[in-house]
Structures are given as structure tokens and as C-alpha cells.
PDB file of C-alpha atoms in Angstrom:
ATOM      1  CA  UNK A   1       5.399  19.179 -16.902  1.00  0.00           C
ATOM      2  CA  UNK A   2       8.150  18.395 -19.410  1.00  0.00           C
ATOM      3  CA  UNK A   3      11.070  16.454 -18.000  1.00  0.00           C
ATOM      4  CA  UNK A   4      14.506  15.731 -19.471  1.00  0.00           C
ATOM      5  CA  UNK A   5      13.899  11.984 -19.526  1.00  0.00           C
ATOM      6  CA  UNK A   6      11.008  12.411 -21.947  1.00  0.00           C
ATOM      7  CA  UNK A   7      13.321  13.963 -24.517  1.00  0.00           C
ATOM      8  CA  UNK A   8      16.039  11.384 -23.942  1.00  0.00           C
ATOM      9  CA  UNK A   9      14.073   8.502 -25.464  1.00  0.00           C
ATOM     10  CA  UNK A  10      13.078   6.732 -22.224  1.00  0.00           C
ATOM     11  CA  UNK A  11       9.251   6.944 -22.222  1.00  0.00           C
ATOM     12  CA  UNK A  12       8.856   4.099 -19.711  1.00  0.00           C
ATOM     13  CA  UNK A  13      11.267   5.730 -17.278  1.00  0.00           C
ATOM     14  CA  UNK A  14       9.589   9.082 -17.862  1.00  0.00           C
ATOM     15  CA  UNK A  15       6.165   7.583 -17.086  1.00  0.00           C
ATOM     16  CA  UNK A  16       7.539   6.021 -13.892  1.00  0.00           C
ATOM     17  CA  UNK A  17       9.188   9.267 -12.815  1.00  0.00           C
ATOM     18  CA  UNK A  18       6.070  11.354 -13.451  1.00  0.00           C
ATOM     19  CA  UNK A  19       3.811   8.836 -11.700  1.00  0.00           C
ATOM     20  CA  UNK A  20       6.019   8.740  -8.612  1.00  0.00           C
ATOM     21  CA  UNK A  21       6.302  12.518  -8.429  1.00  0.00           C
ATOM     22  CA  UNK A  22       2.565  13.168  -8.804  1.00  0.00           C
ATOM     23  CA  UNK A  23       1.729  10.170  -6.631  1.00  0.00           C
ATOM     24  CA  UNK A  24       3.644  11.596  -3.680  1.00  0.00           C
ATOM     25  CA  UNK A  25       2.239  15.088  -4.212  1.00  0.00           C
ATOM     26  CA  UNK A  26      -1.413  14.031  -4.419  1.00  0.00           C
ATOM     27  CA  UNK A  27      -1.031  11.458  -1.632  1.00  0.00           C
ATOM     28  CA  UNK A  28      -1.415  14.367   0.779  1.00  0.00           C
ATOM     29  CA  UNK A  29      -5.013  14.805  -0.449  1.00  0.00           C
ATOM     30  CA  UNK A  30      -5.688  11.110   0.113  1.00  0.00           C
ATOM     31  CA  UNK A  31      -4.136  11.473   3.564  1.00  0.00           C
ATOM     32  CA  UNK A  32      -6.501  14.369   4.301  1.00  0.00           C
ATOM     33  CA  UNK A  33      -9.495  12.301   3.201  1.00  0.00           C
ATOM     34  CA  UNK A  34      -8.252   9.428   5.328  1.00  0.00           C
ATOM     35  CA  UNK A  35      -8.407  11.736   8.343  1.00  0.00           C
ATOM     36  CA  UNK A  36     -11.800  13.271   7.551  1.00  0.00           C
ATOM     37  CA  UNK A  37     -13.592  10.370   5.850  1.00  0.00           C
ATOM     38  CA  UNK A  38     -12.129   7.317   7.576  1.00  0.00           C
ATOM     39  CA  UNK A  39     -11.114   8.602  11.008  1.00  0.00           C
ATOM     40  CA  UNK A  40     -13.740  11.299  11.628  1.00  0.00           C
ATOM     41  CA  UNK A  41     -16.425   9.682   9.431  1.00  0.00           C
ATOM     42  CA  UNK A  42     -17.226  13.046   7.802  1.00  0.00           C
ATOM     43  CA  UNK A  43     -17.711  13.529   4.064  1.00  0.00           C
ATOM     44  CA  UNK A  44     -15.771  16.788   3.700  1.00  0.00           C
ATOM     45  CA  UNK A  45     -16.534  18.479   0.382  1.00  0.00           C
ATOM     46  CA  UNK A  46     -14.154  21.368   1.040  1.00  0.00           C
ATOM     47  CA  UNK A  47     -11.331  19.456  -0.650  1.00  0.00           C
ATOM     48  CA  UNK A  48     -11.666  20.792  -4.206  1.00  0.00           C
ATOM     49  CA  UNK A  49     -11.634  24.468  -3.239  1.00  0.00           C
ATOM     50  CA  UNK A  50      -9.072  23.976  -0.464  1.00  0.00           C
ATOM     51  CA  UNK A  51      -6.625  22.361  -2.893  1.00  0.00           C
ATOM     52  CA  UNK A  52      -6.848  25.396  -5.193  1.00  0.00           C
ATOM     53  CA  UNK A  53      -6.543  27.686  -2.151  1.00  0.00           C
ATOM     54  CA  UNK A  54      -3.266  26.060  -1.140  1.00  0.00           C
ATOM     55  CA  UNK A  55      -2.028  26.234  -4.716  1.00  0.00           C
ATOM     56  CA  UNK A  56      -3.035  29.903  -5.111  1.00  0.00           C
ATOM     57  CA  UNK A  57      -1.449  31.011  -1.834  1.00  0.00           C
ATOM     58  CA  UNK A  58       1.730  29.081  -2.576  1.00  0.00           C
ATOM     59  CA  UNK A  59       2.160  30.381  -6.127  1.00  0.00           C
ATOM     60  CA  UNK A  60       1.341  33.971  -5.152  1.00  0.00           C
ATOM     61  CA  UNK A  61       3.848  34.021  -2.284  1.00  0.00           C
ATOM     62  CA  UNK A  62       6.459  32.269  -4.409  1.00  0.00           C
ATOM     63  CA  UNK A  63       5.996  34.906  -7.112  1.00  0.00           C
ATOM     64  CA  UNK A  64       6.665  37.485  -4.395  1.00  0.00           C
ATOM     65  CA  UNK A  65       9.958  35.733  -3.608  1.00  0.00           C
ATOM     66  CA  UNK A  66       8.965  33.603  -0.581  1.00  0.00           C
ATOM     67  CA  UNK A  67       8.842  29.945  -1.739  1.00  0.00           C
ATOM     68  CA  UNK A  68       9.534  28.487   1.717  1.00  0.00           C
ATOM     69  CA  UNK A  69       7.087  30.773   3.526  1.00  0.00           C
ATOM     70  CA  UNK A  70       4.482  29.771   0.943  1.00  0.00           C
ATOM     71  CA  UNK A  71       4.290  26.213   2.314  1.00  0.00           C
ATOM     72  CA  UNK A  72       3.177  26.940   5.911  1.00  0.00           C
ATOM     73  CA  UNK A  73       1.025  29.827   4.629  1.00  0.00           C
ATOM     74  CA  UNK A  74      -0.861  27.437   2.333  1.00  0.00           C
ATOM     75  CA  UNK A  75      -1.343  24.993   5.204  1.00  0.00           C
ATOM     76  CA  UNK A  76      -2.646  27.785   7.426  1.00  0.00           C
ATOM     77  CA  UNK A  77      -5.069  28.899   4.700  1.00  0.00           C
ATOM     78  CA  UNK A  78      -6.295  25.315   4.344  1.00  0.00           C
ATOM     79  CA  UNK A  79      -6.755  25.025   8.102  1.00  0.00           C
ATOM     80  CA  UNK A  80      -8.858  28.218   8.069  1.00  0.00           C
ATOM     81  CA  UNK A  81     -11.085  26.692   5.373  1.00  0.00           C
ATOM     82  CA  UNK A  82     -11.463  23.582   7.515  1.00  0.00           C
ATOM     83  CA  UNK A  83     -12.354  25.749  10.508  1.00  0.00           C
ATOM     84  CA  UNK A  84     -15.165  27.426   8.548  1.00  0.00           C
ATOM     85  CA  UNK A  85     -16.562  24.032   7.541  1.00  0.00           C
ATOM     86  CA  UNK A  86     -16.346  22.776  11.121  1.00  0.00           C
ATOM     87  CA  UNK A  87     -18.008  25.964  12.451  1.00  0.00           C
ATOM     88  CA  UNK A  88     -20.910  25.609  10.035  1.00  0.00           C
ATOM     89  CA  UNK A  89     -21.316  21.972  11.008  1.00  0.00           C
ATOM     90  CA  UNK A  90     -20.851  22.099  14.774  1.00  0.00           C
ATOM     91  CA  UNK A  91     -22.122  25.565  15.749  1.00  0.00           C
ATOM     92  CA  UNK A  92     -24.743  26.367  13.118  1.00  0.00           C
ATOM     93  CA  UNK A  93     -26.123  22.862  12.676  1.00  0.00           C
ATOM     94  CA  UNK A  94     -25.438  22.641   8.935  1.00  0.00           C
ATOM     95  CA  UNK A  95     -25.133  19.009   7.724  1.00  0.00           C
ATOM     96  CA  UNK A  96     -21.525  18.034   7.047  1.00  0.00           C
ATOM     97  CA  UNK A  97     -21.914  17.639   3.285  1.00  0.00           C
ATOM     98  CA  UNK A  98     -23.734  20.963   2.901  1.00  0.00           C
ATOM     99  CA  UNK A  99     -21.178  22.688   5.131  1.00  0.00           C
ATOM    100  CA  UNK A 100     -18.384  21.530   2.844  1.00  0.00           C
ATOM    101  CA  UNK A 101     -20.296  22.567  -0.279  1.00  0.00           C
ATOM    102  CA  UNK A 102     -20.991  26.029   1.158  1.00  0.00           C
ATOM    103  CA  UNK A 103     -17.332  26.535   2.077  1.00  0.00           C
ATOM    104  CA  UNK A 104     -16.190  25.179  -1.266  1.00  0.00           C
ATOM    105  CA  UNK A 105     -18.474  27.626  -3.091  1.00  0.00           C
ATOM    106  CA  UNK A 106     -17.177  30.577  -1.088  1.00  0.00           C
ATOM    107  CA  UNK A 107     -13.577  29.517  -1.677  1.00  0.00           C
ATOM    108  CA  UNK A 108     -13.960  30.198  -5.400  1.00  0.00           C
ATOM    109  CA  UNK A 109     -13.995  33.944  -4.719  1.00  0.00           C
ATOM    110  CA  UNK A 110     -11.298  33.642  -2.050  1.00  0.00           C
ATOM    111  CA  UNK A 111      -9.065  31.799  -4.509  1.00  0.00           C
ATOM    112  CA  UNK A 112      -9.563  34.519  -7.113  1.00  0.00           C
ATOM    113  CA  UNK A 113      -8.585  37.088  -4.496  1.00  0.00           C
ATOM    114  CA  UNK A 114      -5.467  35.091  -3.618  1.00  0.00           C
ATOM    115  CA  UNK A 115      -4.430  35.124  -7.283  1.00  0.00           C
ATOM    116  CA  UNK A 116      -5.016  38.850  -7.710  1.00  0.00           C
ATOM    117  CA  UNK A 117      -8.450  38.384  -9.306  1.00  0.00           C
ATOM    118  CA  UNK A 118      -6.969  36.338 -12.138  1.00  0.00           C
ATOM    119  CA  UNK A 119      -8.117  32.894 -13.253  1.00  0.00           C
ATOM    120  CA  UNK A 120      -4.547  31.617 -13.289  1.00  0.00           C
ATOM    121  CA  UNK A 121      -1.109  32.594 -12.084  1.00  0.00           C
ATOM    122  CA  UNK A 122       2.231  31.309 -13.312  1.00  0.00           C
ATOM    123  CA  UNK A 123       5.831  31.301 -12.122  1.00  0.00           C
ATOM    124  CA  UNK A 124       8.036  31.924 -15.118  1.00  0.00           C
ATOM    125  CA  UNK A 125      11.512  32.664 -13.782  1.00  0.00           C
ATOM    126  CA  UNK A 126      10.837  32.480 -10.065  1.00  0.00           C
ATOM    127  CA  UNK A 127      12.685  30.126  -7.761  1.00  0.00           C
ATOM    128  CA  UNK A 128      10.569  27.441  -6.110  1.00  0.00           C
ATOM    129  CA  UNK A 129      11.426  24.877  -3.454  1.00  0.00           C
ATOM    130  CA  UNK A 130      11.993  22.447  -6.317  1.00  0.00           C
ATOM    131  CA  UNK A 131      14.431  24.618  -8.288  1.00  0.00           C
ATOM    132  CA  UNK A 132      16.287  25.477  -5.081  1.00  0.00           C
ATOM    133  CA  UNK A 133      16.493  21.805  -4.141  1.00  0.00           C
ATOM    134  CA  UNK A 134      17.702  20.913  -7.655  1.00  0.00           C
ATOM    135  CA  UNK A 135      20.511  23.441  -7.317  1.00  0.00           C
ATOM    136  CA  UNK A 136      21.923  21.360  -4.453  1.00  0.00           C
ATOM    137  CA  UNK A 137      22.574  18.507  -6.906  1.00  0.00           C
ATOM    138  CA  UNK A 138      20.868  15.914  -4.698  1.00  0.00           C
ATOM    139  CA  UNK A 139      19.047  13.185  -6.605  1.00  0.00           C
ATOM    140  CA  UNK A 140      19.937  14.278 -10.129  1.00  0.00           C
ATOM    141  CA  UNK A 141      16.896  13.970 -12.402  1.00  0.00           C
ATOM    142  CA  UNK A 142      14.964  12.429  -9.492  1.00  0.00           C
ATOM    143  CA  UNK A 143      15.188  15.527  -7.313  1.00  0.00           C
ATOM    144  CA  UNK A 144      11.447  16.275  -7.562  1.00  0.00           C
ATOM    145  CA  UNK A 145      10.539  12.746  -6.450  1.00  0.00           C
ATOM    146  CA  UNK A 146      12.929  12.904  -3.497  1.00  0.00           C
ATOM    147  CA  UNK A 147      11.572  16.258  -2.328  1.00  0.00           C
ATOM    148  CA  UNK A 148       7.905  15.327  -2.874  1.00  0.00           C
ATOM    149  CA  UNK A 149       8.395  11.937  -1.254  1.00  0.00           C
ATOM    150  CA  UNK A 150      10.231  13.434   1.701  1.00  0.00           C
ATOM    151  CA  UNK A 151       7.417  15.923   2.373  1.00  0.00           C
ATOM    152  CA  UNK A 152       4.705  13.266   2.067  1.00  0.00           C
ATOM    153  CA  UNK A 153       6.465  10.663   4.213  1.00  0.00           C
ATOM    154  CA  UNK A 154       7.230  13.280   6.868  1.00  0.00           C
ATOM    155  CA  UNK A 155       3.588  14.372   7.023  1.00  0.00           C
ATOM    156  CA  UNK A 156       2.473  10.740   7.143  1.00  0.00           C
ATOM    157  CA  UNK A 157       4.747  10.021  10.107  1.00  0.00           C
ATOM    158  CA  UNK A 158       3.607  13.172  11.916  1.00  0.00           C
ATOM    159  CA  UNK A 159      -0.043  12.297  11.301  1.00  0.00           C
ATOM    160  CA  UNK A 160       0.382   8.772  12.687  1.00  0.00           C
ATOM    161  CA  UNK A 161       2.210  10.099  15.742  1.00  0.00           C
ATOM    162  CA  UNK A 162      -0.492  12.720  16.308  1.00  0.00           C
ATOM    163  CA  UNK A 163      -3.344  10.207  16.026  1.00  0.00           C
ATOM    164  CA  UNK A 164      -1.717   8.157  18.774  1.00  0.00           C
ATOM    165  CA  UNK A 165      -1.607  11.092  21.206  1.00  0.00           C
ATOM    166  CA  UNK A 166      -4.404  11.763  23.692  1.00  0.00           C
ATOM    167  CA  UNK A 167      -5.993  14.372  21.417  1.00  0.00           C
ATOM    168  CA  UNK A 168      -5.568  12.109  18.406  1.00  0.00           C
ATOM    169  CA  UNK A 169      -7.245   9.223  20.219  1.00  0.00           C
ATOM    170  CA  UNK A 170     -10.114  11.569  21.104  1.00  0.00           C
ATOM    171  CA  UNK A 171     -10.506  12.453  17.417  1.00  0.00           C
ATOM    172  CA  UNK A 172     -10.547   8.770  16.505  1.00  0.00           C
ATOM    173  CA  UNK A 173     -13.122   8.073  19.205  1.00  0.00           C
ATOM    174  CA  UNK A 174     -15.286  10.924  17.891  1.00  0.00           C
ATOM    175  CA  UNK A 175     -15.407   9.262  14.509  1.00  0.00           C
ATOM    176  CA  UNK A 176     -16.366   5.932  16.079  1.00  0.00           C
ATOM    177  CA  UNK A 177     -19.072   7.100  18.478  1.00  0.00           C
ATOM    178  CA  UNK A 178     -19.830  10.768  19.198  1.00  0.00           C
ATOM    179  CA  UNK A 179     -22.345   9.971  21.935  1.00  0.00           C
ATOM    180  CA  UNK A 180     -19.786   7.904  23.819  1.00  0.00           C
ATOM    181  CA  UNK A 181     -17.222  10.689  23.462  1.00  0.00           C
ATOM    182  CA  UNK A 182     -19.687  13.248  24.770  1.00  0.00           C
ATOM    183  CA  UNK A 183     -20.522  10.982  27.715  1.00  0.00           C
ATOM    184  CA  UNK A 184     -16.777  10.751  28.467  1.00  0.00           C
ATOM    185  CA  UNK A 185     -16.598  14.542  28.966  1.00  0.00           C
ATOM    186  CA  UNK A 186     -14.808  15.075  25.658  1.00  0.00           C
ATOM    187  CA  UNK A 187     -16.110  17.941  23.546  1.00  0.00           C
ATOM    188  CA  UNK A 188     -16.846  16.530  20.049  1.00  0.00           C
ATOM    189  CA  UNK A 189     -17.105  20.066  18.667  1.00  0.00           C
ATOM    190  CA  UNK A 190     -13.450  20.647  19.536  1.00  0.00           C
ATOM    191  CA  UNK A 191     -12.225  17.305  18.162  1.00  0.00           C
ATOM    192  CA  UNK A 192     -14.185  17.701  14.911  1.00  0.00           C
ATOM    193  CA  UNK A 193     -12.803  21.220  14.460  1.00  0.00           C
ATOM    194  CA  UNK A 194      -9.215  20.101  15.047  1.00  0.00           C
ATOM    195  CA  UNK A 195      -9.661  17.112  12.734  1.00  0.00           C
ATOM    196  CA  UNK A 196     -11.110  19.141   9.855  1.00  0.00           C
ATOM    197  CA  UNK A 197      -8.490  21.865  10.270  1.00  0.00           C
ATOM    198  CA  UNK A 198      -5.697  19.291  10.056  1.00  0.00           C
ATOM    199  CA  UNK A 199      -7.290  17.513   7.097  1.00  0.00           C
ATOM    200  CA  UNK A 200      -7.665  20.719   5.108  1.00  0.00           C
ATOM    201  CA  UNK A 201      -4.155  21.829   6.094  1.00  0.00           C
ATOM    202  CA  UNK A 202      -2.898  18.643   4.411  1.00  0.00           C
ATOM    203  CA  UNK A 203      -5.020  19.424   1.353  1.00  0.00           C
ATOM    204  CA  UNK A 204      -3.618  22.950   1.259  1.00  0.00           C
ATOM    205  CA  UNK A 205      -0.100  21.511   1.533  1.00  0.00           C
ATOM    206  CA  UNK A 206      -0.785  19.250  -1.440  1.00  0.00           C
ATOM    207  CA  UNK A 207      -1.955  22.226  -3.491  1.00  0.00           C
ATOM    208  CA  UNK A 208       1.109  24.210  -2.417  1.00  0.00           C
ATOM    209  CA  UNK A 209       3.525  21.470  -3.477  1.00  0.00           C
ATOM    210  CA  UNK A 210       1.738  20.838  -6.786  1.00  0.00           C
ATOM    211  CA  UNK A 211       1.594  24.561  -7.543  1.00  0.00           C
ATOM    212  CA  UNK A 212       5.331  25.038  -7.038  1.00  0.00           C
ATOM    213  CA  UNK A 213       6.174  21.828  -8.887  1.00  0.00           C
ATOM    214  CA  UNK A 214       4.100  22.791 -11.938  1.00  0.00           C
ATOM    215  CA  UNK A 215       4.788  26.532 -11.539  1.00  0.00           C
ATOM    216  CA  UNK A 216       1.161  27.443 -12.053  1.00  0.00           C
ATOM    217  CA  UNK A 217      -2.148  27.860 -10.256  1.00  0.00           C
ATOM    218  CA  UNK A 218      -5.532  27.642 -11.974  1.00  0.00           C
ATOM    219  CA  UNK A 219      -8.925  28.480 -10.541  1.00  0.00           C
ATOM    220  CA  UNK A 220     -10.326  25.184 -11.874  1.00  0.00           C
ATOM    221  CA  UNK A 221      -7.308  23.100 -10.890  1.00  0.00           C
ATOM    222  CA  UNK A 222      -9.131  21.386  -8.030  1.00  0.00           C
ATOM    223  CA  UNK A 223     -12.066  20.006 -10.009  1.00  0.00           C
ATOM    224  CA  UNK A 224     -12.557  16.340  -9.159  1.00  0.00           C
ATOM    225  CA  UNK A 225      -9.735  16.235  -6.591  1.00  0.00           C
ATOM    226  CA  UNK A 226     -12.004  14.730  -3.931  1.00  0.00           C
ATOM    227  CA  UNK A 227     -12.896  11.816  -6.224  1.00  0.00           C
ATOM    228  CA  UNK A 228      -9.244  11.252  -7.128  1.00  0.00           C
ATOM    229  CA  UNK A 229      -8.293  11.332  -3.451  1.00  0.00           C
ATOM    230  CA  UNK A 230     -10.983   8.773  -2.617  1.00  0.00           C
ATOM    231  CA  UNK A 231      -9.794   6.574  -5.470  1.00  0.00           C
ATOM    232  CA  UNK A 232      -6.232   6.653  -4.097  1.00  0.00           C
ATOM    233  CA  UNK A 233      -7.510   5.891  -0.586  1.00  0.00           C
ATOM    234  CA  UNK A 234      -9.641   2.953  -1.722  1.00  0.00           C
ATOM    235  CA  UNK A 235      -6.944   1.472  -3.973  1.00  0.00           C
ATOM    236  CA  UNK A 236      -4.449   1.621  -1.111  1.00  0.00           C
ATOM    237  CA  UNK A 237      -6.847   0.082   1.403  1.00  0.00           C
ATOM    238  CA  UNK A 238      -7.693  -2.700  -1.047  1.00  0.00           C
ATOM    239  CA  UNK A 239      -4.021  -3.659  -1.256  1.00  0.00           C
ATOM    240  CA  UNK A 240      -2.773  -2.913   2.263  1.00  0.00           C
ATOM    241  CA  UNK A 241      -6.034  -3.358   4.152  1.00  0.00           C
ATOM    242  CA  UNK A 242      -7.635  -1.312   6.900  1.00  0.00           C
ATOM    243  CA  UNK A 243      -6.619  -1.274  10.537  1.00  0.00           C
ATOM    244  CA  UNK A 244      -3.973   0.675  12.419  1.00  0.00           C
ATOM    245  CA  UNK A 245      -3.192   4.297  11.616  1.00  0.00           C
ATOM    246  CA  UNK A 246       0.278   3.361  10.356  1.00  0.00           C
ATOM    247  CA  UNK A 247      -1.262   0.958   7.871  1.00  0.00           C
ATOM    248  CA  UNK A 248      -3.680   3.682   6.775  1.00  0.00           C
ATOM    249  CA  UNK A 249      -0.839   6.131   6.111  1.00  0.00           C
ATOM    250  CA  UNK A 250       1.007   3.544   4.027  1.00  0.00           C
ATOM    251  CA  UNK A 251      -2.210   2.721   2.172  1.00  0.00           C
ATOM    252  CA  UNK A 252      -2.878   6.299   1.047  1.00  0.00           C
ATOM    253  CA  UNK A 253       0.689   6.821  -0.187  1.00  0.00           C
ATOM    254  CA  UNK A 254       0.814   3.484  -1.999  1.00  0.00           C
ATOM    255  CA  UNK A 255      -2.684   3.971  -3.404  1.00  0.00           C
ATOM    256  CA  UNK A 256      -1.833   7.419  -4.753  1.00  0.00           C
ATOM    257  CA  UNK A 257       1.324   6.147  -6.450  1.00  0.00           C
ATOM    258  CA  UNK A 258      -0.514   3.180  -7.991  1.00  0.00           C
ATOM    259  CA  UNK A 259      -3.332   5.424  -9.184  1.00  0.00           C
ATOM    260  CA  UNK A 260      -0.852   7.729 -10.888  1.00  0.00           C
ATOM    261  CA  UNK A 261       0.907   4.741 -12.472  1.00  0.00           C
ATOM    262  CA  UNK A 262      -2.406   3.489 -13.829  1.00  0.00           C
ATOM    263  CA  UNK A 263      -3.321   6.992 -14.967  1.00  0.00           C
ATOM    264  CA  UNK A 264       0.037   7.454 -16.720  1.00  0.00           C
ATOM    265  CA  UNK A 265      -0.120   4.047 -18.421  1.00  0.00           C
ATOM    266  CA  UNK A 266      -3.651   4.716 -19.656  1.00  0.00           C
ATOM    267  CA  UNK A 267      -2.560   8.081 -21.030  1.00  0.00           C
ATOM    268  CA  UNK A 268       0.528   6.581 -22.660  1.00  0.00           C
ATOM    269  CA  UNK A 269      -1.204   3.551 -24.199  1.00  0.00           C
ATOM    270  CA  UNK A 270      -4.490   5.395 -24.928  1.00  0.00           C
ATOM    271  CA  UNK A 271      -6.546   2.399 -23.790  1.00  0.00           C
ATOM    272  CA  UNK A 272      -9.226   4.791 -22.516  1.00  0.00           C
ATOM    273  CA  UNK A 273      -9.854   8.216 -24.110  1.00  0.00           C
ATOM    274  CA  UNK A 274      -8.392  11.000 -22.004  1.00  0.00           C
ATOM    275  CA  UNK A 275     -11.780  12.721 -21.732  1.00  0.00           C
ATOM    276  CA  UNK A 276     -13.274   9.588 -20.140  1.00  0.00           C
ATOM    277  CA  UNK A 277     -10.710   9.117 -17.370  1.00  0.00           C
ATOM    278  CA  UNK A 278     -12.628  11.038 -14.713  1.00  0.00           C
ATOM    279  CA  UNK A 279     -15.803   9.116 -15.539  1.00  0.00           C
ATOM    280  CA  UNK A 280     -13.921   5.832 -15.140  1.00  0.00           C
ATOM    281  CA  UNK A 281     -12.439   7.071 -11.848  1.00  0.00           C
ATOM    282  CA  UNK A 282     -15.888   8.059 -10.556  1.00  0.00           C
ATOM    283  CA  UNK A 283     -17.312   4.641 -11.474  1.00  0.00           C
ATOM    284  CA  UNK A 284     -14.438   2.822  -9.745  1.00  0.00           C
ATOM    285  CA  UNK A 285     -14.814   4.924  -6.578  1.00  0.00           C
ATOM    286  CA  UNK A 286     -18.596   4.464  -6.534  1.00  0.00           C
ATOM    287  CA  UNK A 287     -18.324   0.686  -6.936  1.00  0.00           C
ATOM    288  CA  UNK A 288     -15.576   0.454  -4.314  1.00  0.00           C
ATOM    289  CA  UNK A 289     -17.577   2.394  -1.728  1.00  0.00           C
ATOM    290  CA  UNK A 290     -20.702   0.367  -2.519  1.00  0.00           C
ATOM    291  CA  UNK A 291     -18.811  -2.945  -2.406  1.00  0.00           C
ATOM    292  CA  UNK A 292     -19.989  -3.981   1.123  1.00  0.00           C
ATOM    293  CA  UNK A 293     -23.623  -3.426   0.096  1.00  0.00           C
ATOM    294  CA  UNK A 294     -23.090  -5.274  -3.179  1.00  0.00           C
ATOM    295  CA  UNK A 295     -21.514  -8.192  -1.303  1.00  0.00           C
ATOM    296  CA  UNK A 296     -24.467  -8.350   1.098  1.00  0.00           C
ATOM    297  CA  UNK A 297     -26.896  -8.271  -1.814  1.00  0.00           C
ATOM    298  CA  UNK A 298     -24.992 -11.028  -3.624  1.00  0.00           C
ATOM    299  CA  UNK A 299     -24.913 -13.167  -0.463  1.00  0.00           C
ATOM    300  CA  UNK A 300     -28.663 -12.647   0.042  1.00  0.00           C
ATOM    301  CA  UNK A 301     -29.404 -13.675  -3.538  1.00  0.00           C
ATOM    302  CA  UNK A 302     -27.183 -16.734  -3.119  1.00  0.00           C
ATOM    303  CA  UNK A 303     -29.069 -17.776   0.044  1.00  0.00           C
ATOM    304  CA  UNK A 304     -32.402 -17.332  -1.739  1.00  0.00           C
ATOM    305  CA  UNK A 305     -31.261 -19.522  -4.635  1.00  0.00           C
ATOM    306  CA  UNK A 306     -30.090 -22.201  -2.209  1.00  0.00           C
ATOM    307  CA  UNK A 307     -33.374 -22.086  -0.306  1.00  0.00           C
ATOM    308  CA  UNK A 308     -35.357 -22.424  -3.532  1.00  0.00           C
ATOM    309  CA  UNK A 309     -33.182 -25.307  -4.663  1.00  0.00           C
ATOM    310  CA  UNK A 310     -33.666 -27.023  -1.298  1.00  0.00           C
ATOM    311  CA  UNK A 311     -37.448 -26.660  -1.513  1.00  0.00           C
ATOM    312  CA  UNK A 312     -37.488 -28.049  -5.029  1.00  0.00           C
ATOM    313  CA  UNK A 313     -35.333 -30.981  -3.906  1.00  0.00           C
ATOM    314  CA  UNK A 314     -37.708 -31.708  -1.009  1.00  0.00           C
ATOM    315  CA  UNK A 315     -40.597 -32.001  -3.420  1.00  0.00           C
TER     316      UNK A 315
END
């Protein structure tokens, strides 16, 4: 998305502005994965299709003249996608990964329907929440960052507050030990359903905000979003650490911003070919997730070398 600063001869400032804006917008996906992957311990593969669903619903309603209504509508659509995944998993006994894949596959047709059976939809001269916010004069050229950051921070605060309620604590307990939760007379089916609905509502919100910011929705716009979200989550947790829910919310926002800064710098400096960026991201995410196993393997090899050295010394 072209910005005035790019044409004004401030490429560094333009890179920073773009990275902050996209970092806040995509942090909502990382926040959703934090809820499903970290809190509920479920690998939810609905993310890619749900992101496009939120984007499609938002752009379609905005084109009809309802930019503000488009935001809760996209969240509701995302929650419905999460409900389908949860139903497949909890009621029909479909494994969590397969449930997400099945829902994600079905969402392709749903997304086409939401965009009027077109592969893409654009907003040429339609008002969006961003153009309306810019008209207020708040923030100047940084209006998009202020609005995106405000939405993301608000959702982060609400998520932390929710996870510290009785229902939120039940969801956290479900992710830790489902058998214990069931023995405590808490229905894990209900907590999993609520958790996945909330996670996919956040993903739909991210798609809605991105769609209105970029004034377009594309049927393939969600490809690789789950990997990018995991990368943001892991980068943030590496810096901030894991622990309380508040720390987790800060980690996903910070991680998303840092990822977008790295992404923007790589694009600007051309250190890595653009076509290889997703491969590099996938490798980083894979290594980060496998890091505990790699550390255990390295420690085991170190102990074996020490034991061999000790036996040789004894001889």
C-alpha cells in the first residue's frame, strides 16, 4: 500500500511506518494462535481460511456502505468457523488438525460466496474505517498505525481480562489437563468450543482490518498466515518469555511488530530473494518449535562425550 512518506524521500521512515502498521494488524492472528495453540494446546488449521473469511466479509460490507458494521460481522463469521472446527473435534471425534483442515477447505467456497463468487474484491472509492479516521485529522500520516494499534491493544487487554475470569481459567485448565477438568465437573467440550470461537473471531478481525486497510480481498490472501502467526508468536516469546497471560499478549504484539520490521528490512535490502521469504519463515518456525527437542538431543550427546572421555581417562 503506497504511503506519502515513500514518495517524500524517507525510505527508512516509510519502512518503519509500514512495519508498525502491518505488525499491529497481523498481531491479532498471533493473538488467536496464542489462545488456540498455547492456551488450549490445539493446532488449529482454520486460520488461513478464517483470515480470508474476515477479509471477504469486511470488504463486501464496506463496499455496501457499512465499514463499521463490517468489523463485528467479520468477527462473528470467524467465530462461526471456529464453532464448526470445534464441533468436528468435540462431537464427531475428528482429530484437531484434520478438523481444522476440513473447515479450512470448506471455507474456500464460503469465501468465494462472500465475495460474490469472485476471486478478489476491491474498494476503489468507498470509505473505510481508516479513511474515516484519517478525516478526523488525528495522528497525521500515522493515523493507520494509531487505529491499528488501538484495535490490537484493546483486543489484547480484553483477552487478558477474559482469561482471568472463571470461564477463562476453565479454558486455560482445559489446555493444561482435560482429564482433570472433566473430573472437576467442567465440560471440556464447552471450553474448547468457546476458546476456538474466540480465537477465530480474532483471526476474522485481523482479516477485516487488513482488508479495509489495503482496500482489497483476495481468495488466496490467507496462504501461509498460520506460519506467519506462529513466527510472530515464537519471536515474541523468545524476547519476552512465557508465563502470565499479560506477558503472552505483549509477546504476540511485540513479536508481530519485530517480524514485520525484519520482513520490511529484508525486502528493502534484498538480502534474501522475495520468493524465498516464506521458506525462510517456515524454517525458522520449525526450528523454534523443535528447539526443546534439539536442546535435549544436544545435552544427551554432550553427556555421552563426557562419559566416553571419562572411560578413556580411567584406562
